[in-house]
Short mmCIF file of C-alpha atoms in Angstrom, two decimals:
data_model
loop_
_atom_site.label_atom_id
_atom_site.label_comp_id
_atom_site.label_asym_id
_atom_site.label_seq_id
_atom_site.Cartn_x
_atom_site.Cartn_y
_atom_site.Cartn_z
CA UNK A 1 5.99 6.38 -1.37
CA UNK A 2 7.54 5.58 -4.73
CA UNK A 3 8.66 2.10 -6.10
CA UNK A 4 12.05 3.66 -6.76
CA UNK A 5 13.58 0.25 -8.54
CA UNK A 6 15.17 0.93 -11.43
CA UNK A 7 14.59 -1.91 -13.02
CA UNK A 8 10.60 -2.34 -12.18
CA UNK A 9 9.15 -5.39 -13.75
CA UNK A 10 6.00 -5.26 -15.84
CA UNK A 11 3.29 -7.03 -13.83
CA UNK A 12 0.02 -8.63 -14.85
CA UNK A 13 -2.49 -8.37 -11.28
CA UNK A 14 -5.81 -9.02 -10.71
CA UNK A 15 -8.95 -11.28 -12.30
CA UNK A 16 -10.67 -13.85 -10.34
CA UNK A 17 -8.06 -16.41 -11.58
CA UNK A 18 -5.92 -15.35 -8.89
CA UNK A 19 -8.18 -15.95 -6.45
CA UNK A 20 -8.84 -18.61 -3.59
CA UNK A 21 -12.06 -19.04 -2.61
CA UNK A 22 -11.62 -20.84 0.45
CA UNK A 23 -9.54 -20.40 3.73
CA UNK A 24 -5.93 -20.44 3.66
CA UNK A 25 -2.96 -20.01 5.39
CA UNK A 26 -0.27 -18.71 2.94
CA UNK A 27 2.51 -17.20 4.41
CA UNK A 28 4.23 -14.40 2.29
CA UNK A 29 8.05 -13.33 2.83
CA UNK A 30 8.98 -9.90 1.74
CA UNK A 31 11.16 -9.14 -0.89
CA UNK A 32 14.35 -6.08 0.79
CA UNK A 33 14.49 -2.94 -1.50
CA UNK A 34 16.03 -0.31 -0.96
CA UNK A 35 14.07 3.29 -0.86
CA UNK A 36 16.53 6.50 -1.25
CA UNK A 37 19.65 6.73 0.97
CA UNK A 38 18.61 5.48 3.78
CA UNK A 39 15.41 3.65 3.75
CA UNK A 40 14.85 -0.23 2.95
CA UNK A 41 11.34 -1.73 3.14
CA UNK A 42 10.28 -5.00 3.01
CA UNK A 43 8.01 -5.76 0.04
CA UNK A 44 5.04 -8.23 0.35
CA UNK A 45 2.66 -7.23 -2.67
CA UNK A 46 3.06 -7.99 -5.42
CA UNK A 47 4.89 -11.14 -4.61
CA UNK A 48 5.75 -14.31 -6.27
CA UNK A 49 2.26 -16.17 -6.42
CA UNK A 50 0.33 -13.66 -4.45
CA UNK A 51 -0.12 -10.23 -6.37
CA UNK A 52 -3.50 -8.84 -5.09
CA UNK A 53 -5.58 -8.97 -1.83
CA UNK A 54 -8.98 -7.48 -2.95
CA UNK A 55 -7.86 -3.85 -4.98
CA UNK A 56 -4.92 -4.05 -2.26
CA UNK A 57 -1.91 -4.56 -5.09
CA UNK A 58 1.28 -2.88 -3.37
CA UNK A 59 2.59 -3.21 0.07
CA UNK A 60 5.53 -2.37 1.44
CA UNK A 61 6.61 -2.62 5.45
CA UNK A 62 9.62 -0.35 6.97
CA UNK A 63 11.32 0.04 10.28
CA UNK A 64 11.39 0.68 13.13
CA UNK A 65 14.71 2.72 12.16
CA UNK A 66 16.36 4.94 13.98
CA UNK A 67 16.99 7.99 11.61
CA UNK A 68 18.22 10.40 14.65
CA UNK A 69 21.40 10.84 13.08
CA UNK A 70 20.30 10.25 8.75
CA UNK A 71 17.89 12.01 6.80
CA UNK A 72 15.63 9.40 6.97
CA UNK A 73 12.40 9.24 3.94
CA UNK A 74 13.72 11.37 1.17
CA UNK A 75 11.42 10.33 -2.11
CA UNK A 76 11.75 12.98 -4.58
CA UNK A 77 8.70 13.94 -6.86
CA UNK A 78 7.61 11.12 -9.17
CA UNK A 79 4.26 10.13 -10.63
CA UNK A 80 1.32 8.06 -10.17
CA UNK A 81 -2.12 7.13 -12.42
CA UNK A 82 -4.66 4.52 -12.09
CA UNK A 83 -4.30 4.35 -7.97
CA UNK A 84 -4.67 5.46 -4.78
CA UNK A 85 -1.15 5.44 -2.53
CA UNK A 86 -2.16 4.56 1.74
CA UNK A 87 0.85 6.39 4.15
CA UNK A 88 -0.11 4.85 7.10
CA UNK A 89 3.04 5.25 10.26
CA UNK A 90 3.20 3.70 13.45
CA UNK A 91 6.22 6.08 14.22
CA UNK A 92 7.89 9.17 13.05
CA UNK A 93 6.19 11.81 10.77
CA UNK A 94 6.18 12.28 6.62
CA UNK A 95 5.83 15.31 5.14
CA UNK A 96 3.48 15.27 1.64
CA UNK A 97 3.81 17.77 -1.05
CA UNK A 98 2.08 16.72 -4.63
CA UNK A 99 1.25 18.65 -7.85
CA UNK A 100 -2.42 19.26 -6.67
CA UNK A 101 -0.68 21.87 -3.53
CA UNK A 102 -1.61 19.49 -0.96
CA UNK A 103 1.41 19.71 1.77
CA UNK A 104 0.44 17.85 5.10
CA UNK A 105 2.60 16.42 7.62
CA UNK A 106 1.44 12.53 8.35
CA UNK A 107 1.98 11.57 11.80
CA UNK A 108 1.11 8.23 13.46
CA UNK A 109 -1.84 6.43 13.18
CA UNK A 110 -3.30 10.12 10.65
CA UNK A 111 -4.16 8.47 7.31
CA UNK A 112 -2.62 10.13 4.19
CA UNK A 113 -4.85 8.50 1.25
CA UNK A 114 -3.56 10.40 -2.35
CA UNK A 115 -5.79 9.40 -5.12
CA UNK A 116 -3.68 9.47 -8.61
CA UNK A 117 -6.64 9.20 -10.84
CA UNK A 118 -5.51 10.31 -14.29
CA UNK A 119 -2.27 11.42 -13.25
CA UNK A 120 -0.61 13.05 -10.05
CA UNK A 121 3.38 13.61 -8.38
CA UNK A 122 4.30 13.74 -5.29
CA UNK A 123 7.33 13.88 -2.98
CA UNK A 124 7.56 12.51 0.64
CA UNK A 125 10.25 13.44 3.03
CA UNK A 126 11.20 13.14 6.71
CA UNK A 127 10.50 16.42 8.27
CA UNK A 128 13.92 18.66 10.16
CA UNK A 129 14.10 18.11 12.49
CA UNK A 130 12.07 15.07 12.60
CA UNK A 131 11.53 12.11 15.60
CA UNK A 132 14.16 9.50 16.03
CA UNK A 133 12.32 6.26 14.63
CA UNK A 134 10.57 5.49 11.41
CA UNK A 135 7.99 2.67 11.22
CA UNK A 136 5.26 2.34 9.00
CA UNK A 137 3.64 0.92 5.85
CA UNK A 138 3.10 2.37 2.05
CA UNK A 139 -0.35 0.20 0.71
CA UNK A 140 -1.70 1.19 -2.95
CA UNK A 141 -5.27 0.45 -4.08
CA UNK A 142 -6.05 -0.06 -8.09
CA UNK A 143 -8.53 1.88 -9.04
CA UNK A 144 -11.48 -0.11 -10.59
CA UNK A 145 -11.86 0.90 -14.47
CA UNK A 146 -15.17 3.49 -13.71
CA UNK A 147 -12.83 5.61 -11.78
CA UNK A 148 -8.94 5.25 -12.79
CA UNK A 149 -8.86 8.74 -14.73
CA UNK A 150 -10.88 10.68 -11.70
CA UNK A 151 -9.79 13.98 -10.92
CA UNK A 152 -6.55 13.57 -8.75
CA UNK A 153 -6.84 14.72 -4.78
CA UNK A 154 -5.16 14.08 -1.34
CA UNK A 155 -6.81 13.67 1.64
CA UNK A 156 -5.68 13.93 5.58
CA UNK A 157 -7.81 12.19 8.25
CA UNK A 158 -6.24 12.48 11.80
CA UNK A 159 -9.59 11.55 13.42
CA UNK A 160 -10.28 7.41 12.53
CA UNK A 161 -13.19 5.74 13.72
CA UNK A 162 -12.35 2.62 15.82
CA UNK A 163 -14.25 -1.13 16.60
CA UNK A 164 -13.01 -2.37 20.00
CA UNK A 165 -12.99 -5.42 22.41
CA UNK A 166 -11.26 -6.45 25.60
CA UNK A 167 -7.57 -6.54 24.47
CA UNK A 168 -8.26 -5.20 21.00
CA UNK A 169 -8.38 -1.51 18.97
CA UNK A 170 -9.23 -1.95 15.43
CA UNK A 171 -8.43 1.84 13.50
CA UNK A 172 -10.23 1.58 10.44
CA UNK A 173 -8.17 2.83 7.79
CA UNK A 174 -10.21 2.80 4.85
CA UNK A 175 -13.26 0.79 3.80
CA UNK A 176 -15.63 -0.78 6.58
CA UNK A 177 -15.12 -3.46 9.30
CA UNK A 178 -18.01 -4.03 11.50
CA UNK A 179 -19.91 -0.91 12.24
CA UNK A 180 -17.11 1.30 11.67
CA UNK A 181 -16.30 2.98 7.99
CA UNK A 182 -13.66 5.44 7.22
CA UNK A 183 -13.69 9.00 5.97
CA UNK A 184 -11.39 8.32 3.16
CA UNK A 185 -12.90 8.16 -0.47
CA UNK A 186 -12.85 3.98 -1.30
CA UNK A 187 -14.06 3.06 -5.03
CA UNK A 188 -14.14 -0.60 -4.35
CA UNK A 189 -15.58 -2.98 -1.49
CA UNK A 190 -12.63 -3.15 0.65
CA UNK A 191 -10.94 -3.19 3.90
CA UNK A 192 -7.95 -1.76 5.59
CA UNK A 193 -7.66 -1.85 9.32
CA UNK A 194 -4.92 -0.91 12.34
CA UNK A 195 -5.04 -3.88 14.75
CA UNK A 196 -3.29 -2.88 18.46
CA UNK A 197 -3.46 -6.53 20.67
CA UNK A 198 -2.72 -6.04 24.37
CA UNK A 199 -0.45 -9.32 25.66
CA UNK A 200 -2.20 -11.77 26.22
CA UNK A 201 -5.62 -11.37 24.45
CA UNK A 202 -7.77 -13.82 22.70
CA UNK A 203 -10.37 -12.59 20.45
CA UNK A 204 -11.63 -12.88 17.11
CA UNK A 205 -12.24 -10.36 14.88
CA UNK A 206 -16.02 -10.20 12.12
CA UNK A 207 -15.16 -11.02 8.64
CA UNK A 208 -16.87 -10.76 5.23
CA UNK A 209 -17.05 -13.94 3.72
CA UNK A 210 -16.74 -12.17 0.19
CA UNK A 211 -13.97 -10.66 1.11
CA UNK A 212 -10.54 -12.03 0.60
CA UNK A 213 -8.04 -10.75 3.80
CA UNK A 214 -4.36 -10.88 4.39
CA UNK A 215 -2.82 -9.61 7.53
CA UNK A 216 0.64 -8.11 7.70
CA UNK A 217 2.64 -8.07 11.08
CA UNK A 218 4.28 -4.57 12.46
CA UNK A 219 5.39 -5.18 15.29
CA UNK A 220 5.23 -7.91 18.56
CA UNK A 221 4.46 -11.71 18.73
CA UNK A 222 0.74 -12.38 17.44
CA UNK A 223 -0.82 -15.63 15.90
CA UNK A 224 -3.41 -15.08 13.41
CA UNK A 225 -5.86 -18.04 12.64
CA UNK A 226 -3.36 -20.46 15.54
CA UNK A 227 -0.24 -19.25 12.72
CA UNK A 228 2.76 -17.31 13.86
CA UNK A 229 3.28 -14.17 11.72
CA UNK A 230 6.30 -12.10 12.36
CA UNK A 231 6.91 -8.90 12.07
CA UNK A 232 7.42 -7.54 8.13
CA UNK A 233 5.52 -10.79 7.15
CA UNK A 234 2.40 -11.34 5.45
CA UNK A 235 -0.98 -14.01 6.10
CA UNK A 236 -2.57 -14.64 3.14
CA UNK A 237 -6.04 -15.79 4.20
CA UNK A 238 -8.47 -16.59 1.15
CA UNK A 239 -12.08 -15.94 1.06
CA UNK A 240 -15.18 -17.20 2.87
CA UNK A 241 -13.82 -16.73 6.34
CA UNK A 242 -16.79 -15.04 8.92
CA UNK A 243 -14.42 -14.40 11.36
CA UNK A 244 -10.64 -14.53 12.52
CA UNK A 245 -9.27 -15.61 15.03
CA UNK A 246 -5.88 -13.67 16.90
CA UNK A 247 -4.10 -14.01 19.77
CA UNK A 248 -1.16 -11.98 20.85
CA UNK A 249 1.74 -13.53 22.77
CA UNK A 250 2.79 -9.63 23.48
CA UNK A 251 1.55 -6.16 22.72
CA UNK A 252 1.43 -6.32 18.88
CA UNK A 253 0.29 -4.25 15.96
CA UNK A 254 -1.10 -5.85 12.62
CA UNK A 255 -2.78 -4.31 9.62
CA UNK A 256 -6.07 -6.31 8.26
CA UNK A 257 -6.02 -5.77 4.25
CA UNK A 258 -9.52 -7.59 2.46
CA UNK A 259 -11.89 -6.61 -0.12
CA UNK A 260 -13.78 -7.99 -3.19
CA UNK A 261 -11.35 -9.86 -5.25
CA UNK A 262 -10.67 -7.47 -8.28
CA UNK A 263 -11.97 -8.80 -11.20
CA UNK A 264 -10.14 -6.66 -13.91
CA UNK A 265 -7.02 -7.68 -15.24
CA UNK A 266 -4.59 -4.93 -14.63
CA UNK A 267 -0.69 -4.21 -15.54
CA UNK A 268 1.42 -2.21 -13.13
CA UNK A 269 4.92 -0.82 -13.77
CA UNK A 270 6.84 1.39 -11.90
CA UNK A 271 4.37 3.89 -10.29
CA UNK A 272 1.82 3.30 -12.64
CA UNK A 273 -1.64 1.14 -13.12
CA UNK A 274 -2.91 0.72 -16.33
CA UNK A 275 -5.15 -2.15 -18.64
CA UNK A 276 -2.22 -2.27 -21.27
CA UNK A 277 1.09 -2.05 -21.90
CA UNK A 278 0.44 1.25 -24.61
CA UNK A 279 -1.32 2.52 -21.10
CA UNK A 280 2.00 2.37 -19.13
CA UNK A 281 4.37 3.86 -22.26
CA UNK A 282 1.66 6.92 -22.44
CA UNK A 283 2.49 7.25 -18.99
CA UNK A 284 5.93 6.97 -19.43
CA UNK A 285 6.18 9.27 -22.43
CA UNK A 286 3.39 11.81 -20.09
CA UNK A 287 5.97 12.06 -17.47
CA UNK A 288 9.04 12.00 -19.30
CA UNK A 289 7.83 15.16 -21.41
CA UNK A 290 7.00 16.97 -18.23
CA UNK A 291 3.00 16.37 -19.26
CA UNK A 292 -0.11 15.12 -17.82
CA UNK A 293 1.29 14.88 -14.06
CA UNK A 294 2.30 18.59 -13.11
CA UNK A 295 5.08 19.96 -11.05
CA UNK A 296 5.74 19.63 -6.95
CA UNK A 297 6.04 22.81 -5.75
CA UNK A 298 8.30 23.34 -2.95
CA UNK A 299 10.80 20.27 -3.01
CA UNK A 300 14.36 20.51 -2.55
CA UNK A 301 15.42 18.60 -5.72
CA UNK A 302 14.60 16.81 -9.59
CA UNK A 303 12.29 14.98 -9.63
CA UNK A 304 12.49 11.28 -10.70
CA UNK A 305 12.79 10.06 -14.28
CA UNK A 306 10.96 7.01 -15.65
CA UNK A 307 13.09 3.70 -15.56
CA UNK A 308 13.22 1.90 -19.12
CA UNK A 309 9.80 0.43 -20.06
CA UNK A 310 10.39 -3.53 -21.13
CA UNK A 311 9.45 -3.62 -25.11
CA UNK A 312 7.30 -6.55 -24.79
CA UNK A 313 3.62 -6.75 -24.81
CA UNK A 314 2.40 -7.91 -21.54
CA UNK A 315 -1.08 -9.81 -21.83
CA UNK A 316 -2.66 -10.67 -17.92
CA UNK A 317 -2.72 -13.96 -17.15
CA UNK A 318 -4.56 -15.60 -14.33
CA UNK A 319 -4.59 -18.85 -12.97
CA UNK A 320 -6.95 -21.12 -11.13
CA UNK A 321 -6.89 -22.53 -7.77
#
């Protein structure tokens, strides 16, 4: 999924600076934008005060909506660099094309993971006919300096591995938690899990206390460290936690984001990750010239053009807590 604001801001992320080494409870409320037609998400990263959880720098939380009689996700090509893009769905089904020839269809609970590397575009679409509801999340990862111009692939896991206990299924999306690591490609220490909670349970789930976590809410009445998060809103949780504690009120679903804070000092714009601002106007000019980040083969459609790049330098800034 794109950011498809027009007017994106230019955004300094990452360094220790933003940190907070201890346990928290910070509760994040999304910011409503509005994706194509006829999909609006709820944004949560980057957010005033809170821009990064770990590499985790983008997150955005939509539906459950019934599409049955719209078009639902229609996100026409446009680029990325410097990132990986999570499609993660609790409901309904995206179809993937990108300028590599990857076309899968993501379906609930199937990871999608599209590494940008030095430069990739991609569309996603609601299949036709496609399932009445749409529900999911759209996470992006930075890509640590080493590896922000690797080659650009996609990959499609339908097969997760899973930690459970009574009352709780953890799907480990990417990264490790417990014993359990996932087949997608992860250049950073990090964490992204599914979290199903029967009604009723009362567990606590292992932590890294190197890790700073955040947990987002999709769907039912859960409290997360004895703090009511609803759903499309995040828990920012700090560092040095070994453990977390949950309890659902009703069947719920969350998603468990952590990893090694991200020391590098990053700027994002648009749909791109870079260290400078000349970084992001390459990428501009790249895309703009029909360079660097090839064609989608296959959609129905122009692709996207580049919103106006601010003229201002834009030096990262952290700040200490």
């Amino acid at each position: 999924m794109s950011n498809l604001d027009r007017q994106p801001a230019l955004s300094a992320c990452g360094g220790r600076g933003f940190v907070v080494a201890e346990p928290v409870r910070e509760l994040l409320s999304p910011r409503t934008v509005k994706l194509g037609e006829s999909t609006e998400v709820r944004r949560l990263l980057p957010n005033l005060g809170r821009r990064m959880v770990g590499a985790w720098c983008f997150v955005d939380h939509y539906g459950p909506d019934d599409i049955a009689d719209e078009p639902g996700m229609q996100v026409a090509p446009h680029p990325h660099s410097g990132l990986q893009t999570v499609s993660w769905l609790h409901e309904g089904e995206v179809l993937h094309r990108d300028s590599e020839g990857s076309l899968a269809t993501i379906r609930p609970r199937e990871l999608g993971l599209m590494t940008s590397g030095r430069g990739i575009s991609h569309s996603e679409e609601s299949p036709r006919p496609h399932a009445r509801f749409l529900h999911g999340a759209q996470l992006w990862v930075a890509l640590p300096d080493a590896h922000r111009d690797v080659a650009p692939h996609f990959q499609h896991h339908a097969e997760l591995p899973q930690v459970t206990a009574p009352g709780l299924t953890a799907t480990v999306i990417l990264g490790t938690l417990d014993t359990a690591t996932s087949p997608g490609t992860a250049y950073t220490p990090i964490v992204g899990a599914d979290l199903t909670l029967a009604s009723g349970t009362e567990t606590a789930l292992p932590l890294d206390p190197d890790f700073e976590y955040a947990v987002l809410s999709m769907s039912g009445e859960a409290h997360v460290d004895g703090v009511p998060v609803l759903p499309g809103s995040m828990l920012y949780l700090g560092c040095g936690r070994t453990q977390l504690p949950l309890r659902a009120t009703s069947d719920a679903s969350l998603m468990l984001l952590g990893g090694e804070p991200f020391e590098e000092e990053i700027v994002m714009f648009w749909n791109w990750i870079g260290r400078s601002h000349d970084d992001i106007a390459q990428a501009r000019e790249d895309w703009m010239n029909g360079s660097r980040f090839g064609d989608v083969k296959g959609y129905d459609g122009p692709p996207i053009p580049s919103p106006e790049l601010p003229p201002t330098h834009l030096k990262p800034r952290g700040r200490v807590r």
